[in-house]
Amino acid sequence: MIVAEQKPMAEIKELVAPYKKVLILGCGTCVKTCFAGGEDEVAVMASALRLAFKVDGKEIHVEEQTVERQCEDEFIQESAPAIARNEAVLSLACGAGVQAMARRFKSTPLLPGVNTTFIGVLEKPGLFTEECSGCGDCKLAVFGGICPFTRCAKKLLNGPCGGSQNGKCEVSAETDCAWHLIIERLTALGQMDNLRTYIPPKNWRASLAAGPRRLFREDHVI
Amino acid sequence: MRNGSKVKVTVFHCINVFSEGDSRLAAKGENVELKFVRLPCSSLVKDVFLLRAFEAGADAVVVLVCPEGACRYVEGNLRAKKRVQWVRSLLDEIGMDGNRLALFNLPPGDSSDAKPIIQKVLAQIGTTPQAELSDRPPAGQA
Ligand code: SF4
Ligand code: SF4
């Protein structure tokens, strides 16, 4: 999932300050799962903003709505009536959701309420960890299903650095050493031979070379 | 404290911990208006409920839960505690003073502790009723 976290209230207050009527629009998919922008977070944000503005002696009218997915036009259409009633939208979706909204609603200011952070998983209750960099050329089969491009702080591809200690990365004692995990898992799978072959430096052309990427599925177009 | 009018306190409590009739008695003589929200378990005290209590005019919000380790549903009171901590930080962030929100552990069925709790909360929130918050100069300006 896309993992995001809510921006500090001070920043959000500053973003919405020029407007008197604001729609807080949540997204019911990734950001809901990471407690940043689902229905519950929209309700809390609405209440917190009303209180914050009251403290400042100002008034704000806040409307709440959450759509299933803000990154898909079909789902964002349903927010059109609410958008027409408001001067701006505070979107609690990821950056893709905010931009999908901006694409459709050309004359409405779109304000991001969260910082989109990474592609990751819920590792245990309350802890989300980054797992994939969306590199466009997945090599997880070689590395036993653990991504060194993303999870090794130095993006090493041919074994651990000297800082790997007791399974932890030298960069942070809280972070597992990706290479420790890779070797553990390849050993368990009987695939340590994977590491006997030279793994060339990562070719980032599939992700960073030519601006924003496009994926066109001709078979889905009539 | 607000002159003349009563200080409004909303009390969220688990039905296993507290009897409302007793607490009303406990608050007798205080310049306080109590409002109760009964919950089947304190873990159901969602963050938005706490905020909306303030929106509805509460000067302070109190959450009463069982002692740690004594929750009938094992960890309900721990969840309530975490949620109260997070809403307190949110209240601080928006300039409302997190001390307006407090959680207390009470022995189940013993409401004799209610009076000191109410007094403690009133002392904590100091002299500014919520209704007068907007009369304060903005932060940074004396
Ligand atoms: S190899 Fe690329 S696509 Fe595969 S997990 Fe790592 S970053 Fe993601
Ligand atoms: S300790 Fe492990 S994860 Fe950290 S930089 Fe070295 S090899 Fe990478």
PDB file of N, CA and C in Angstrom, chain B residues 5 13 19 22 24 32 36 50 56 58 69-72 76 87 125:
ATOM      1  N   SER B   5     -21.404  31.359  35.459  1.00  0.00           N
ATOM      2  CA  SER B   5     -21.836  30.104  34.854  1.00  0.00           C
ATOM      3  C   SER B   5     -20.935  28.952  35.282  1.00  0.00           C
ATOM      4  N   HIS B  13     -17.253   7.262  30.390  1.00  0.00           N
ATOM      5  CA  HIS B  13     -16.843   6.201  31.313  1.00  0.00           C
ATOM      6  C   HIS B  13     -17.346   4.845  30.863  1.00  0.00           C
ATOM      7  N   SER B  19     -20.645   4.661  38.527  1.00  0.00           N
ATOM      8  CA  SER B  19     -22.090   4.877  38.597  1.00  0.00           C
ATOM      9  C   SER B  19     -22.381   6.372  38.571  1.00  0.00           C
ATOM     10  N   ASP B  22     -23.815   8.395  41.753  1.00  0.00           N
ATOM     11  CA  ASP B  22     -22.814   8.690  42.776  1.00  0.00           C
ATOM     12  C   ASP B  22     -21.948   9.862  42.369  1.00  0.00           C
ATOM     13  N   ARG B  24     -22.711  12.321  40.462  1.00  0.00           N
ATOM     14  CA  ARG B  24     -23.436  13.596  40.554  1.00  0.00           C
ATOM     15  C   ARG B  24     -23.348  14.104  41.986  1.00  0.00           C
ATOM     16  N   VAL B  32     -19.821  23.125  38.846  1.00  0.00           N
ATOM     17  CA  VAL B  32     -19.536  22.324  37.669  1.00  0.00           C
ATOM     18  C   VAL B  32     -20.799  21.645  37.140  1.00  0.00           C
ATOM     19  N   PHE B  36     -22.597  12.966  31.109  1.00  0.00           N
ATOM     20  CA  PHE B  36     -22.015  11.619  31.087  1.00  0.00           C
ATOM     21  C   PHE B  36     -22.224  10.930  29.760  1.00  0.00           C
ATOM     22  N   LEU B  50     -14.115  12.547  21.595  1.00  0.00           N
ATOM     23  CA  LEU B  50     -13.505  13.459  22.570  1.00  0.00           C
ATOM     24  C   LEU B  50     -13.477  14.884  22.011  1.00  0.00           C
ATOM     25  N   ALA B  56     -18.901  20.630  21.441  1.00  0.00           N
ATOM     26  CA  ALA B  56     -20.230  20.833  22.020  1.00  0.00           C
ATOM     27  C   ALA B  56     -20.171  21.740  23.254  1.00  0.00           C
ATOM     28  N   ALA B  58     -17.756  21.554  25.998  1.00  0.00           N
ATOM     29  CA  ALA B  58     -17.109  21.109  27.238  1.00  0.00           C
ATOM     30  C   ALA B  58     -15.842  21.934  27.487  1.00  0.00           C
ATOM     31  N   GLY B  69      -4.812  -3.660  33.905  1.00  0.00           N
ATOM     32  CA  GLY B  69      -4.788  -5.083  34.253  1.00  0.00           C
ATOM     33  C   GLY B  69      -6.142  -5.594  34.694  1.00  0.00           C
ATOM     34  N   ALA B  70      -7.116  -4.676  34.879  1.00  0.00           N
ATOM     35  CA  ALA B  70      -8.421  -5.114  35.391  1.00  0.00           C
ATOM     36  C   ALA B  70      -9.546  -4.926  34.375  1.00  0.00           C
ATOM     37  N   CYS B  71      -9.179  -4.633  33.109  1.00  0.00           N
ATOM     38  CA  CYS B  71     -10.224  -4.412  32.105  1.00  0.00           C
ATOM     39  C   CYS B  71     -10.913  -5.737  31.780  1.00  0.00           C
ATOM     40  N   ARG B  72     -12.231  -5.715  31.778  1.00  0.00           N
ATOM     41  CA  ARG B  72     -12.986  -6.937  31.469  1.00  0.00           C
ATOM     42  C   ARG B  72     -12.652  -7.430  30.061  1.00  0.00           C
ATOM     43  N   GLY B  76      -8.900  -2.830  26.889  1.00  0.00           N
ATOM     44  CA  GLY B  76      -9.704  -1.667  26.520  1.00  0.00           C
ATOM     45  C   GLY B  76      -9.187  -0.385  27.150  1.00  0.00           C
ATOM     46  N   VAL B  87      -4.987  12.485  21.656  1.00  0.00           N
ATOM     47  CA  VAL B  87      -5.881  13.649  21.537  1.00  0.00           C
ATOM     48  C   VAL B  87      -5.353  14.815  22.379  1.00  0.00           C
ATOM     49  N   ILE B 125      -7.230  22.652  34.435  1.00  0.00           N
ATOM     50  CA  ILE B 125      -7.558  23.484  33.270  1.00  0.00           C
ATOM     51  C   ILE B 125      -7.431  24.967  33.589  1.00  0.00           C
TER      52      ILE B 125
END
